CSV table of C-alpha atoms in Angstrom, one decimal:
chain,number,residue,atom,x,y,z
A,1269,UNK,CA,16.6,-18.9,-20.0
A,1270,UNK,CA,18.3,-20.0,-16.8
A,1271,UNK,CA,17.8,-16.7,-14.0
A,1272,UNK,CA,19.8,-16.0,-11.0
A,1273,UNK,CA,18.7,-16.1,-7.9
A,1274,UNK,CA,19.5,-14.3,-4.4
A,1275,UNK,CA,18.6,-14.5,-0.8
A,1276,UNK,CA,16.6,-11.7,0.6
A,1277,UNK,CA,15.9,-11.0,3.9
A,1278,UNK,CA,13.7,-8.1,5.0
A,1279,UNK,CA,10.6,-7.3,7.2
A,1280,UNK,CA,7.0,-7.9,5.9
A,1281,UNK,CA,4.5,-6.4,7.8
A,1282,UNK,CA,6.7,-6.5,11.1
A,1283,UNK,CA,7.7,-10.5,10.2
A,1284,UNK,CA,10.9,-11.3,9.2
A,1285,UNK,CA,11.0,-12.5,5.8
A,1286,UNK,CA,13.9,-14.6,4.0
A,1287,UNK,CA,14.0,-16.1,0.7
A,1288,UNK,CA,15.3,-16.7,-2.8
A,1289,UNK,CA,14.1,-14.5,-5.5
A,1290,UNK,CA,15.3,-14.2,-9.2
A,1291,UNK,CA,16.9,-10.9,-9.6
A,1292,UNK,CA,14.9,-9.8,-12.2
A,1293,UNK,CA,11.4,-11.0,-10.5
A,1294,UNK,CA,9.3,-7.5,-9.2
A,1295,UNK,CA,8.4,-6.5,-5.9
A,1296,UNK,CA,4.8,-6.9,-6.7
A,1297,UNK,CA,5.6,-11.1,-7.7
A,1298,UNK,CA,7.4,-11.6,-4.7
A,1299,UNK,CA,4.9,-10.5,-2.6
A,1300,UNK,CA,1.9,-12.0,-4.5
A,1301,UNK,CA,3.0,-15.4,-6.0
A,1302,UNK,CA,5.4,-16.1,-3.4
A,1303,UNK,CA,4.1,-14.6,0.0
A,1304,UNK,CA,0.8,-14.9,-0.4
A,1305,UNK,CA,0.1,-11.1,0.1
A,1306,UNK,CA,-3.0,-10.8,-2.7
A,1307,UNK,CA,-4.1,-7.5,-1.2
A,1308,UNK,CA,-1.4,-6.0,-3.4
A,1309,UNK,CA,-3.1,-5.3,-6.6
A,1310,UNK,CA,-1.4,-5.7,-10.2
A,1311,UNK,CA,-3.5,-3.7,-13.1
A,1312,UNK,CA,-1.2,-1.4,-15.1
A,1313,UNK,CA,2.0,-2.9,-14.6
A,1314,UNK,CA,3.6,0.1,-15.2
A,1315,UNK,CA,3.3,2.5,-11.9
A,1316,UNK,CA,0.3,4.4,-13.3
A,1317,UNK,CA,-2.6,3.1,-11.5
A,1318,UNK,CA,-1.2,3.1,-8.1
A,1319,UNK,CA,-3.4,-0.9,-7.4
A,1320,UNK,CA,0.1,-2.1,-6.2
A,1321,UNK,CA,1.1,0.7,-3.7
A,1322,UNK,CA,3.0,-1.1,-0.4
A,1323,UNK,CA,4.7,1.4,1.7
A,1324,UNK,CA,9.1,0.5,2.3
A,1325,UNK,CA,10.7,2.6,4.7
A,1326,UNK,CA,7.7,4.7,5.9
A,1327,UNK,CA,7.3,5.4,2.1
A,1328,UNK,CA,4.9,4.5,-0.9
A,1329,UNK,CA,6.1,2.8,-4.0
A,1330,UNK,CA,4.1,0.9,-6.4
A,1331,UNK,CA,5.8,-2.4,-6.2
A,1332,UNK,CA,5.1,-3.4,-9.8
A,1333,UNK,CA,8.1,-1.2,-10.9
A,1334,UNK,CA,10.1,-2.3,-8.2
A,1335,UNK,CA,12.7,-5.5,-8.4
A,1336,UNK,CA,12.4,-7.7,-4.9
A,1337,UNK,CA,16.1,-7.6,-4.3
A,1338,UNK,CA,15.4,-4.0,-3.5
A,1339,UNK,CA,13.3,-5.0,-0.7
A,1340,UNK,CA,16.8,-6.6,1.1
A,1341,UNK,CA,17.0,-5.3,4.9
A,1342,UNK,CA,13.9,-3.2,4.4
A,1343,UNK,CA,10.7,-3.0,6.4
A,1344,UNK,CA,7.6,-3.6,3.9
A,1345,UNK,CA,4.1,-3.0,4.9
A,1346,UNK,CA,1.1,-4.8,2.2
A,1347,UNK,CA,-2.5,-4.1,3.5
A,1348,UNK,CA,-2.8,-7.1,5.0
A,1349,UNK,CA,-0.9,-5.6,7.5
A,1350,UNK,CA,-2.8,-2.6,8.7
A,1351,UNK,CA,-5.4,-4.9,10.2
A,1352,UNK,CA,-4.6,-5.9,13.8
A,1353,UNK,CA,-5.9,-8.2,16.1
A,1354,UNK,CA,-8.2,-5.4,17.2
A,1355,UNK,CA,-9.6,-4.9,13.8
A,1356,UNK,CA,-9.2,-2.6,10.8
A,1357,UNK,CA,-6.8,0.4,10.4
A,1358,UNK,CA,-9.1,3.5,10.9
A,1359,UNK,CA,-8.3,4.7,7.4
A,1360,UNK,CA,-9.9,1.0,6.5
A,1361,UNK,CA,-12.8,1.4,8.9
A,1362,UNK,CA,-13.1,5.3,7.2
A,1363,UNK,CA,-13.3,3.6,3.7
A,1364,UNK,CA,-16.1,1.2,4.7
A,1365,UNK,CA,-17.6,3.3,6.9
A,1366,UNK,CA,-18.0,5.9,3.6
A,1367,UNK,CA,-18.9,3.4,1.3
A,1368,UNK,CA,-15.6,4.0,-0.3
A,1369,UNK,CA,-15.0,0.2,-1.7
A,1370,UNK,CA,-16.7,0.2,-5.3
A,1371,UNK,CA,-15.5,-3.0,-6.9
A,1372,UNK,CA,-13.0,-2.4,-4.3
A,1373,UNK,CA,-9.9,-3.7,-6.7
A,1374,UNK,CA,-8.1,-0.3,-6.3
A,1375,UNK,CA,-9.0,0.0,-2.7
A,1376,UNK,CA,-6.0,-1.3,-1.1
A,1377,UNK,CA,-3.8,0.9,-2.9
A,1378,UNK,CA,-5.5,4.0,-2.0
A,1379,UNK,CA,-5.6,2.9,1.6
A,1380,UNK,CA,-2.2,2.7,1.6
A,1381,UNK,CA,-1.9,5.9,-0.1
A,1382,UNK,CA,-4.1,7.1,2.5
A,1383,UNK,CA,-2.9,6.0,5.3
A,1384,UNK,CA,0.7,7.2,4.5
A,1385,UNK,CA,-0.5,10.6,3.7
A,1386,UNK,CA,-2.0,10.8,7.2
A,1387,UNK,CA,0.8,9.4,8.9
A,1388,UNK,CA,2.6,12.5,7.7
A,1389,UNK,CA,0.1,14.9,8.1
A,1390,UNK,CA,-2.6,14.1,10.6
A,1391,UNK,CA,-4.3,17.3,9.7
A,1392,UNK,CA,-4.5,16.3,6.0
A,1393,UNK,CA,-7.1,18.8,4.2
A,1394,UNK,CA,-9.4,17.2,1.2
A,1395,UNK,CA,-7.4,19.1,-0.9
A,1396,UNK,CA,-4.1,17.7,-0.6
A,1397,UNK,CA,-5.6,14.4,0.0
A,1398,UNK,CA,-6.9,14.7,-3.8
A,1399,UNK,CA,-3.5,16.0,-4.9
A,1400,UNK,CA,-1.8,13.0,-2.5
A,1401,UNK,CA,-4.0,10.3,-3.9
A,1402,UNK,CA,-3.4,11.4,-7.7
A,1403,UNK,CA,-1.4,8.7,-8.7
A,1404,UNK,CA,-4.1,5.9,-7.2
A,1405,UNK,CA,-6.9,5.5,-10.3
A,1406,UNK,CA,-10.1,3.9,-9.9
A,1407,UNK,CA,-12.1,2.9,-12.8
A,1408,UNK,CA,-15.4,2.1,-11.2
A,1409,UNK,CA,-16.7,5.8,-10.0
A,1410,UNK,CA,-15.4,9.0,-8.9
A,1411,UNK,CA,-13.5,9.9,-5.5
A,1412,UNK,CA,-16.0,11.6,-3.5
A,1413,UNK,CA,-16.5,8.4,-1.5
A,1414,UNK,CA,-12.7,8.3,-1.1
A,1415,UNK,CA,-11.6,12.1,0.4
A,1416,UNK,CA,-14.7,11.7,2.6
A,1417,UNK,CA,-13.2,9.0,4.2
A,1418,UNK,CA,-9.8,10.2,4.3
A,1419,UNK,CA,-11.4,13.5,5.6
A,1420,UNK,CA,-12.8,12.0,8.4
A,1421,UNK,CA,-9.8,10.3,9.4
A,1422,UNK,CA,-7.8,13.4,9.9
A,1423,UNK,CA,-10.9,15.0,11.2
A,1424,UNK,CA,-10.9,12.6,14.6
A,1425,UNK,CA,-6.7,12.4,13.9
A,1426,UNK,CA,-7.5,8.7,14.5
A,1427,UNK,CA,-4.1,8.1,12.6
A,1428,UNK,CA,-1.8,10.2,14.6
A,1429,UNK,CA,0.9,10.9,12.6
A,1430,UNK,CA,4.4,8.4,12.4
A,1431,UNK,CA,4.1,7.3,15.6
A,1432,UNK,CA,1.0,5.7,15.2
A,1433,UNK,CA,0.8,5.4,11.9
């Protein structure tokens, strides 16, 4: 089956980004097979496990129900880059500061989760970080590890809201 390909150009984790993709290939793919960017978990497949979550436009999707042509002229940020030259994100530092990593296959979906809920709301309770990180699952244990981290994140507002998100 012969598939149709189009350029792409878009921002990927403040790079610029251009390539061919088929127009049928998912966001998730694209990102994994051809950038490189293995953070970006695939489980489910079908947006219910929330492993794949990448944040376009300042917003969460999972990428495995997104197509890559959708990513055209877009900024996307994969959780390889949170991490700066000066080390981890503090919602990363939070999660491995808490012990929040079980088998840690999950993990970068939930930090990005995380982190975009406290980019929003700096003062993030545990309560809607529970409700905010409902559609990230993690097989291995419960959450407890999880909202303690994001908890003390917005407790020393170490993520600031969208201006230093």
């Amino acid at each position: 089956m012969m598939s149709v390909e189009t350029e792409i150009r878009f921002s990927l984790n403040g790079r610029p980004v251009s390539l061919k993709v088929p127009t049928t290939m998912k966001a998730l793919a694209m990102l994994r097979d051809r950038l490189g960017m293995t953070g970006t978990k695939y489980a489910c497949g079908e947006g219910e496990c929330g492993a794949c979550t990448i944040e376009i436009d300042g917003k969460t999707v999972n990428s495995c129900l997104m197509y890559a042509v959708d990513c055209d002229g877009r900024e996307v940020v994969t959780i390889e880059g949170l991490r700066t030259p000066e080390g981890l994100h503090p919602v990363q530092q939070a999660f491995v500061d808490h012990g929040a990593v079980q088998c840690g296959f999950c993990m970068p979906g939930m930090i990005m989760q995380a982190r975009n809920l406290l980019a929003n709301n700096p003062e993030l309770t545990r309560e809607q970080a529970q409700r905010g990180l409902e559609g990230n699952l993690c097989r291995c244990t419960g959450y407890t590890k999880v909202l303690d981290a994001v908890e003390a994140v917005a407790a020393t507002n170490t993520c600031g809201g969208r201006a230093n998100p």
